[in-house]
Amino acid sequence: MAVPKRRMSRSNTRTRRAQWKASAPTLAPCSNRACRQPKPPHVACPNCGQYDGRPVVSPA
């Protein structure tokens, strides 16, 4: 197993970690024509409770 010979400097560590960026969550409009609220894809709509045109969850 490979093991580092020297400790990585704070500058190099922070430079490497600077590339880790948080991405904005993907949102798609609800398929219900009366709702059209943004929601994550492949998830029941938290506003109207429908998924793929069928009521799945009681709306909040």
PDB file of N, CA, C and O in Angstrom:
ATOM      1  N   MET A   1       0.830  -1.171   0.000  1.00  0.00           N
ATOM      2  CA  MET A   1       0.000   0.000   0.000  1.00  0.00           C
ATOM      3  C   MET A   1       0.881   1.243   0.000  1.00  0.00           C
ATOM      4  O   MET A   1       1.872   1.305   0.739  1.00  0.00           O
ATOM      5  N   ALA A   2       0.540   2.230  -0.812  1.00  0.00           N
ATOM      6  CA  ALA A   2       1.340   3.441  -0.900  1.00  0.00           C
ATOM      7  C   ALA A   2       1.100   4.327   0.318  1.00  0.00           C
ATOM      8  O   ALA A   2      -0.040   4.545   0.725  1.00  0.00           O
ATOM      9  N   VAL A   3       2.183   4.816   0.886  1.00  0.00           N
ATOM     10  CA  VAL A   3       2.121   5.697   2.045  1.00  0.00           C
ATOM     11  C   VAL A   3       2.947   6.931   1.734  1.00  0.00           C
ATOM     12  O   VAL A   3       4.063   6.818   1.224  1.00  0.00           O
ATOM     13  N   PRO A   4       2.429   8.151   2.001  1.00  0.00           N
ATOM     14  CA  PRO A   4       3.206   9.339   1.714  1.00  0.00           C
ATOM     15  C   PRO A   4       4.481   9.400   2.557  1.00  0.00           C
ATOM     16  O   PRO A   4       4.463   9.057   3.741  1.00  0.00           O
ATOM     17  N   LYS A   5       5.564   9.820   1.925  1.00  0.00           N
ATOM     18  CA  LYS A   5       6.835   9.903   2.641  1.00  0.00           C
ATOM     19  C   LYS A   5       6.920  11.161   3.500  1.00  0.00           C
ATOM     20  O   LYS A   5       7.524  11.165   4.560  1.00  0.00           O
ATOM     21  N   ARG A   6       6.335  12.251   3.017  1.00  0.00           N
ATOM     22  CA  ARG A   6       6.367  13.524   3.735  1.00  0.00           C
ATOM     23  C   ARG A   6       4.947  14.040   3.946  1.00  0.00           C
ATOM     24  O   ARG A   6       4.056  13.771   3.138  1.00  0.00           O
ATOM     25  N   ARG A   7       4.788  14.826   4.990  1.00  0.00           N
ATOM     26  CA  ARG A   7       3.492  15.443   5.259  1.00  0.00           C
ATOM     27  C   ARG A   7       3.208  16.509   4.200  1.00  0.00           C
ATOM     28  O   ARG A   7       4.109  17.275   3.835  1.00  0.00           O
ATOM     29  N   MET A   8       1.957  16.543   3.724  1.00  0.00           N
ATOM     30  CA  MET A   8       1.587  17.535   2.726  1.00  0.00           C
ATOM     31  C   MET A   8       1.410  18.891   3.409  1.00  0.00           C
ATOM     32  O   MET A   8       0.775  18.982   4.468  1.00  0.00           O
ATOM     33  N   SER A   9       1.986  19.931   2.811  1.00  0.00           N
ATOM     34  CA  SER A   9       1.927  21.263   3.421  1.00  0.00           C
ATOM     35  C   SER A   9       0.488  21.783   3.450  1.00  0.00           C
ATOM     36  O   SER A   9      -0.368  21.354   2.675  1.00  0.00           O
ATOM     37  N   ARG A  10       0.250  22.726   4.337  1.00  0.00           N
ATOM     38  CA  ARG A  10      -1.080  23.320   4.466  1.00  0.00           C
ATOM     39  C   ARG A  10      -1.489  24.007   3.159  1.00  0.00           C
ATOM     40  O   ARG A  10      -2.626  23.921   2.739  1.00  0.00           O
ATOM     41  N   SER A  11      -0.537  24.655   2.508  1.00  0.00           N
ATOM     42  CA  SER A  11      -0.820  25.350   1.248  1.00  0.00           C
ATOM     43  C   SER A  11      -1.251  24.367   0.158  1.00  0.00           C
ATOM     44  O   SER A  11      -2.235  24.603  -0.554  1.00  0.00           O
ATOM     45  N   ASN A  12      -0.528  23.273   0.036  1.00  0.00           N
ATOM     46  CA  ASN A  12      -0.880  22.280  -0.982  1.00  0.00           C
ATOM     47  C   ASN A  12      -2.216  21.618  -0.672  1.00  0.00           C
ATOM     48  O   ASN A  12      -3.010  21.346  -1.569  1.00  0.00           O
ATOM     49  N   THR A  13      -2.476  21.352   0.592  1.00  0.00           N
ATOM     50  CA  THR A  13      -3.740  20.736   0.984  1.00  0.00           C
ATOM     51  C   THR A  13      -4.900  21.658   0.646  1.00  0.00           C
ATOM     52  O   THR A  13      -5.906  21.227   0.079  1.00  0.00           O
ATOM     53  N   ARG A  14      -4.768  22.938   0.994  1.00  0.00           N
ATOM     54  CA  ARG A  14      -5.853  23.881   0.733  1.00  0.00           C
ATOM     55  C   ARG A  14      -6.039  24.137  -0.751  1.00  0.00           C
ATOM     56  O   ARG A  14      -7.154  24.350  -1.207  1.00  0.00           O
ATOM     57  N   THR A  15      -4.948  24.129  -1.511  1.00  0.00           N
ATOM     58  CA  THR A  15      -5.052  24.299  -2.960  1.00  0.00           C
ATOM     59  C   THR A  15      -5.823  23.142  -3.577  1.00  0.00           C
ATOM     60  O   THR A  15      -6.664  23.337  -4.457  1.00  0.00           O
ATOM     61  N   ARG A  16      -5.559  21.922  -3.115  1.00  0.00           N
ATOM     62  CA  ARG A  16      -6.255  20.751  -3.628  1.00  0.00           C
ATOM     63  C   ARG A  16      -7.738  20.787  -3.241  1.00  0.00           C
ATOM     64  O   ARG A  16      -8.615  20.498  -4.051  1.00  0.00           O
ATOM     65  N   ARG A  17      -8.024  21.168  -1.997  1.00  0.00           N
ATOM     66  CA  ARG A  17      -9.412  21.193  -1.536  1.00  0.00           C
ATOM     67  C   ARG A  17     -10.215  22.323  -2.147  1.00  0.00           C
ATOM     68  O   ARG A  17     -11.439  22.299  -2.102  1.00  0.00           O
ATOM     69  N   ALA A  18      -9.552  23.335  -2.689  1.00  0.00           N
ATOM     70  CA  ALA A  18     -10.253  24.463  -3.296  1.00  0.00           C
ATOM     71  C   ALA A  18     -11.045  24.030  -4.524  1.00  0.00           C
ATOM     72  O   ALA A  18     -11.961  24.726  -4.957  1.00  0.00           O
ATOM     73  N   GLN A  19     -10.704  22.868  -5.096  1.00  0.00           N
ATOM     74  CA  GLN A  19     -11.395  22.388  -6.294  1.00  0.00           C
ATOM     75  C   GLN A  19     -12.715  21.698  -5.960  1.00  0.00           C
ATOM     76  O   GLN A  19     -13.507  21.440  -6.849  1.00  0.00           O
ATOM     77  N   TRP A  20     -12.940  21.380  -4.684  1.00  0.00           N
ATOM     78  CA  TRP A  20     -14.191  20.736  -4.269  1.00  0.00           C
ATOM     79  C   TRP A  20     -15.262  21.801  -4.158  1.00  0.00           C
ATOM     80  O   TRP A  20     -15.308  22.542  -3.187  1.00  0.00           O
ATOM     81  N   LYS A  21     -16.147  21.866  -5.143  1.00  0.00           N
ATOM     82  CA  LYS A  21     -17.174  22.892  -5.164  1.00  0.00           C
ATOM     83  C   LYS A  21     -18.550  22.246  -4.969  1.00  0.00           C
ATOM     84  O   LYS A  21     -18.817  21.185  -5.517  1.00  0.00           O
ATOM     85  N   ALA A  22     -19.372  22.898  -4.214  1.00  0.00           N
ATOM     86  CA  ALA A  22     -20.746  22.433  -4.041  1.00  0.00           C
ATOM     87  C   ALA A  22     -21.551  22.851  -5.266  1.00  0.00           C
ATOM     88  O   ALA A  22     -21.466  23.986  -5.721  1.00  0.00           O
ATOM     89  N   SER A  23     -22.304  21.928  -5.825  1.00  0.00           N
ATOM     90  CA  SER A  23     -23.112  22.250  -6.998  1.00  0.00           C
ATOM     91  C   SER A  23     -24.548  22.524  -6.565  1.00  0.00           C
ATOM     92  O   SER A  23     -25.042  21.967  -5.573  1.00  0.00           O
ATOM     93  N   ALA A  24     -25.207  23.375  -7.299  1.00  0.00           N
ATOM     94  CA  ALA A  24     -26.605  23.700  -7.003  1.00  0.00           C
ATOM     95  C   ALA A  24     -27.474  22.474  -7.280  1.00  0.00           C
ATOM     96  O   ALA A  24     -27.225  21.737  -8.233  1.00  0.00           O
ATOM     97  N   PRO A  25     -28.482  22.215  -6.442  1.00  0.00           N
ATOM     98  CA  PRO A  25     -29.322  21.036  -6.676  1.00  0.00           C
ATOM     99  C   PRO A  25     -30.124  21.182  -7.965  1.00  0.00           C
ATOM    100  O   PRO A  25     -30.579  22.268  -8.317  1.00  0.00           O
ATOM    101  N   THR A  26     -30.289  20.076  -8.672  1.00  0.00           N
ATOM    102  CA  THR A  26     -31.063  20.069  -9.907  1.00  0.00           C
ATOM    103  C   THR A  26     -32.541  20.118  -9.567  1.00  0.00           C
ATOM    104  O   THR A  26     -33.011  19.366  -8.720  1.00  0.00           O
ATOM    105  N   LEU A  27     -33.267  21.016 -10.197  1.00  0.00           N
ATOM    106  CA  LEU A  27     -34.701  21.137  -9.959  1.00  0.00           C
ATOM    107  C   LEU A  27     -35.434  21.063 -11.288  1.00  0.00           C
ATOM    108  O   LEU A  27     -34.992  21.622 -12.285  1.00  0.00           O
ATOM    109  N   ALA A  28     -36.546  20.361 -11.293  1.00  0.00           N
ATOM    110  CA  ALA A  28     -37.389  20.235 -12.481  1.00  0.00           C
ATOM    111  C   ALA A  28     -38.798  20.680 -12.093  1.00  0.00           C
ATOM    112  O   ALA A  28     -39.216  20.515 -10.955  1.00  0.00           O
ATOM    113  N   PRO A  29     -39.539  21.258 -13.041  1.00  0.00           N
ATOM    114  CA  PRO A  29     -40.907  21.658 -12.696  1.00  0.00           C
ATOM    115  C   PRO A  29     -41.798  20.433 -12.471  1.00  0.00           C
ATOM    116  O   PRO A  29     -41.621  19.391 -13.091  1.00  0.00           O
ATOM    117  N   CYS A  30     -42.749  20.573 -11.584  1.00  0.00           N
ATOM    118  CA  CYS A  30     -43.706  19.496 -11.307  1.00  0.00           C
ATOM    119  C   CYS A  30     -44.529  19.219 -12.563  1.00  0.00           C
ATOM    120  O   CYS A  30     -44.877  20.136 -13.303  1.00  0.00           O
ATOM    121  N   SER A  31     -44.846  17.952 -12.810  1.00  0.00           N
ATOM    122  CA  SER A  31     -45.593  17.586 -14.015  1.00  0.00           C
ATOM    123  C   SER A  31     -47.074  17.947 -13.914  1.00  0.00           C
ATOM    124  O   SER A  31     -47.780  17.966 -14.923  1.00  0.00           O
ATOM    125  N   ASN A  32     -47.553  18.252 -12.710  1.00  0.00           N
ATOM    126  CA  ASN A  32     -48.941  18.668 -12.518  1.00  0.00           C
ATOM    127  C   ASN A  32     -49.113  20.081 -13.087  1.00  0.00           C
ATOM    128  O   ASN A  32     -48.424  21.010 -12.686  1.00  0.00           O
ATOM    129  N   ARG A  33     -50.031  20.257 -14.025  1.00  0.00           N
ATOM    130  CA  ARG A  33     -50.189  21.557 -14.678  1.00  0.00           C
ATOM    131  C   ARG A  33     -50.657  22.637 -13.722  1.00  0.00           C
ATOM    132  O   ARG A  33     -50.367  23.813 -13.911  1.00  0.00           O
ATOM    133  N   ALA A  34     -51.381  22.275 -12.690  1.00  0.00           N
ATOM    134  CA  ALA A  34     -51.858  23.263 -11.733  1.00  0.00           C
ATOM    135  C   ALA A  34     -50.760  23.667 -10.739  1.00  0.00           C
ATOM    136  O   ALA A  34     -50.853  24.721 -10.132  1.00  0.00           O
ATOM    137  N   CYS A  35     -49.722  22.858 -10.606  1.00  0.00           N
ATOM    138  CA  CYS A  35     -48.692  23.108  -9.594  1.00  0.00           C
ATOM    139  C   CYS A  35     -47.458  23.788 -10.200  1.00  0.00           C
ATOM    140  O   CYS A  35     -47.163  24.925  -9.900  1.00  0.00           O
ATOM    141  N   ARG A  36     -46.715  23.068 -11.008  1.00  0.00           N
ATOM    142  CA  ARG A  36     -45.505  23.560 -11.688  1.00  0.00           C
ATOM    143  C   ARG A  36     -44.439  24.117 -10.741  1.00  0.00           C
ATOM    144  O   ARG A  36     -43.641  24.940 -11.135  1.00  0.00           O
ATOM    145  N   GLN A  37     -44.426  23.674  -9.479  1.00  0.00           N
ATOM    146  CA  GLN A  37     -43.404  24.112  -8.531  1.00  0.00           C
ATOM    147  C   GLN A  37     -42.103  23.353  -8.812  1.00  0.00           C
ATOM    148  O   GLN A  37     -42.125  22.192  -9.211  1.00  0.00           O
ATOM    149  N   PRO A  38     -40.943  23.975  -8.604  1.00  0.00           N
ATOM    150  CA  PRO A  38     -39.685  23.243  -8.796  1.00  0.00           C
ATOM    151  C   PRO A  38     -39.510  22.174  -7.722  1.00  0.00           C
ATOM    152  O   PRO A  38     -39.820  22.389  -6.552  1.00  0.00           O
ATOM    153  N   LYS A  39     -39.041  21.010  -8.147  1.00  0.00           N
ATOM    154  CA  LYS A  39     -38.828  19.880  -7.246  1.00  0.00           C
ATOM    155  C   LYS A  39     -37.657  19.064  -7.766  1.00  0.00           C
ATOM    156  O   LYS A  39     -37.290  19.175  -8.925  1.00  0.00           O
ATOM    157  N   PRO A  40     -37.016  18.252  -6.931  1.00  0.00           N
ATOM    158  CA  PRO A  40     -35.951  17.384  -7.427  1.00  0.00           C
ATOM    159  C   PRO A  40     -36.523  16.355  -8.402  1.00  0.00           C
ATOM    160  O   PRO A  40     -37.663  15.896  -8.233  1.00  0.00           O
ATOM    161  N   PRO A  41     -35.790  15.982  -9.454  1.00  0.00           N
ATOM    162  CA  PRO A  41     -36.297  14.984 -10.383  1.00  0.00           C
ATOM    163  C   PRO A  41     -36.423  13.609  -9.726  1.00  0.00           C
ATOM    164  O   PRO A  41     -35.672  13.282  -8.812  1.00  0.00           O
ATOM    165  N   HIS A  42     -37.381  12.823 -10.176  1.00  0.00           N
ATOM    166  CA  HIS A  42     -37.648  11.458  -9.695  1.00  0.00           C
ATOM    167  C   HIS A  42     -38.073  11.442  -8.233  1.00  0.00           C
ATOM    168  O   HIS A  42     -37.804  10.485  -7.511  1.00  0.00           O
ATOM    169  N   VAL A  43     -38.745  12.510  -7.779  1.00  0.00           N
ATOM    170  CA  VAL A  43     -39.218  12.610  -6.399  1.00  0.00           C
ATOM    171  C   VAL A  43     -40.645  13.124  -6.445  1.00  0.00           C
ATOM    172  O   VAL A  43     -40.990  13.943  -7.294  1.00  0.00           O
ATOM    173  N   ALA A  44     -41.490  12.654  -5.534  1.00  0.00           N
ATOM    174  CA  ALA A  44     -42.852  13.160  -5.452  1.00  0.00           C
ATOM    175  C   ALA A  44     -42.820  14.638  -5.078  1.00  0.00           C
ATOM    176  O   ALA A  44     -41.985  15.078  -4.297  1.00  0.00           O
ATOM    177  N   CYS A  45     -43.742  15.405  -5.645  1.00  0.00           N
ATOM    178  CA  CYS A  45     -43.772  16.852  -5.411  1.00  0.00           C
ATOM    179  C   CYS A  45     -44.187  17.120  -3.965  1.00  0.00           C
ATOM    180  O   CYS A  45     -45.229  16.648  -3.513  1.00  0.00           O
ATOM    181  N   PRO A  46     -43.381  17.882  -3.212  1.00  0.00           N
ATOM    182  CA  PRO A  46     -43.769  18.173  -1.833  1.00  0.00           C
ATOM    183  C   PRO A  46     -44.927  19.157  -1.748  1.00  0.00           C
ATOM    184  O   PRO A  46     -45.582  19.247  -0.705  1.00  0.00           O
ATOM    185  N   ASN A  47     -45.222  19.872  -2.827  1.00  0.00           N
ATOM    186  CA  ASN A  47     -46.284  20.875  -2.802  1.00  0.00           C
ATOM    187  C   ASN A  47     -47.652  20.241  -3.053  1.00  0.00           C
ATOM    188  O   ASN A  47     -48.590  20.453  -2.286  1.00  0.00           O
ATOM    189  N   CYS A  48     -47.770  19.460  -4.138  1.00  0.00           N
ATOM    190  CA  CYS A  48     -49.082  18.890  -4.468  1.00  0.00           C
ATOM    191  C   CYS A  48     -49.177  17.388  -4.181  1.00  0.00           C
ATOM    192  O   CYS A  48     -50.267  16.827  -4.190  1.00  0.00           O
ATOM    193  N   GLY A  49     -48.053  16.713  -3.943  1.00  0.00           N
ATOM    194  CA  GLY A  49     -48.078  15.295  -3.584  1.00  0.00           C
ATOM    195  C   GLY A  49     -48.247  14.347  -4.746  1.00  0.00           C
ATOM    196  O   GLY A  49     -48.549  13.178  -4.537  1.00  0.00           O
ATOM    197  N   GLN A  50     -48.005  14.797  -5.979  1.00  0.00           N
ATOM    198  CA  GLN A  50     -48.147  13.921  -7.143  1.00  0.00           C
ATOM    199  C   GLN A  50     -46.792  13.485  -7.664  1.00  0.00           C
ATOM    200  O   GLN A  50     -45.799  14.194  -7.531  1.00  0.00           O
ATOM    201  N   TYR A  51     -46.777  12.291  -8.268  1.00  0.00           N
ATOM    202  CA  TYR A  51     -45.599  11.791  -8.964  1.00  0.00           C
ATOM    203  C   TYR A  51     -46.072  11.108 -10.230  1.00  0.00           C
ATOM    204  O   TYR A  51     -46.926  10.227 -10.180  1.00  0.00           O
ATOM    205  N   ASP A  52     -45.538  11.535 -11.353  1.00  0.00           N
ATOM    206  CA  ASP A  52     -45.887  10.972 -12.661  1.00  0.00           C
ATOM    207  C   ASP A  52     -47.393  11.067 -12.922  1.00  0.00           C
ATOM    208  O   ASP A  52     -47.995  10.159 -13.486  1.00  0.00           O
ATOM    209  N   GLY A  53     -48.006  12.161 -12.494  1.00  0.00           N
ATOM    210  CA  GLY A  53     -49.416  12.399 -12.763  1.00  0.00           C
ATOM    211  C   GLY A  53     -50.382  11.704 -11.826  1.00  0.00           C
ATOM    212  O   GLY A  53     -51.594  11.790 -12.010  1.00  0.00           O
ATOM    213  N   ARG A  54     -49.890  10.978 -10.827  1.00  0.00           N
ATOM    214  CA  ARG A  54     -50.763  10.272  -9.882  1.00  0.00           C
ATOM    215  C   ARG A  54     -50.569  10.829  -8.483  1.00  0.00           C
ATOM    216  O   ARG A  54     -49.441  11.145  -8.100  1.00  0.00           O
ATOM    217  N   PRO A  55     -51.622  10.947  -7.695  1.00  0.00           N
ATOM    218  CA  PRO A  55     -51.435  11.368  -6.291  1.00  0.00           C
ATOM    219  C   PRO A  55     -50.780  10.243  -5.499  1.00  0.00           C
ATOM    220  O   PRO A  55     -51.262   9.127  -5.485  1.00  0.00           O
ATOM    221  N   VAL A  56     -49.658  10.535  -4.879  1.00  0.00           N
ATOM    222  CA  VAL A  56     -48.908   9.534  -4.138  1.00  0.00           C
ATOM    223  C   VAL A  56     -48.876   9.874  -2.653  1.00  0.00           C
ATOM    224  O   VAL A  56     -49.017   9.010  -1.807  1.00  0.00           O
ATOM    225  N   VAL A  57     -48.682  11.165  -2.344  1.00  0.00           N
ATOM    226  CA  VAL A  57     -48.548  11.623  -0.963  1.00  0.00           C
ATOM    227  C   VAL A  57     -49.594  12.692  -0.730  1.00  0.00           C
ATOM    228  O   VAL A  57     -49.918  13.485  -1.632  1.00  0.00           O
ATOM    229  N   SER A  58     -50.150  12.717   0.481  1.00  0.00           N
ATOM    230  CA  SER A  58     -51.073  13.804   0.766  1.00  0.00           C
ATOM    231  C   SER A  58     -50.283  15.096   0.864  1.00  0.00           C
ATOM    232  O   SER A  58     -49.221  15.137   1.488  1.00  0.00           O
ATOM    233  N   PRO A  59     -50.747  16.180   0.231  1.00  0.00           N
ATOM    234  CA  PRO A  59     -49.975  17.425   0.230  1.00  0.00           C
ATOM    235  C   PRO A  59     -49.813  17.997   1.627  1.00  0.00           C
ATOM    236  O   PRO A  59     -50.669  17.855   2.476  1.00  0.00           O
ATOM    237  N   ALA A  60     -48.661  18.646   1.797  1.00  0.00           N
ATOM    238  CA  ALA A  60     -48.334  19.196   3.123  1.00  0.00           C
ATOM    239  C   ALA A  60     -49.071  20.491   3.390  1.00  0.00           C
ATOM    240  O   ALA A  60     -49.429  21.232   2.581  1.00  0.00           O
TER     241      ALA A  60
END
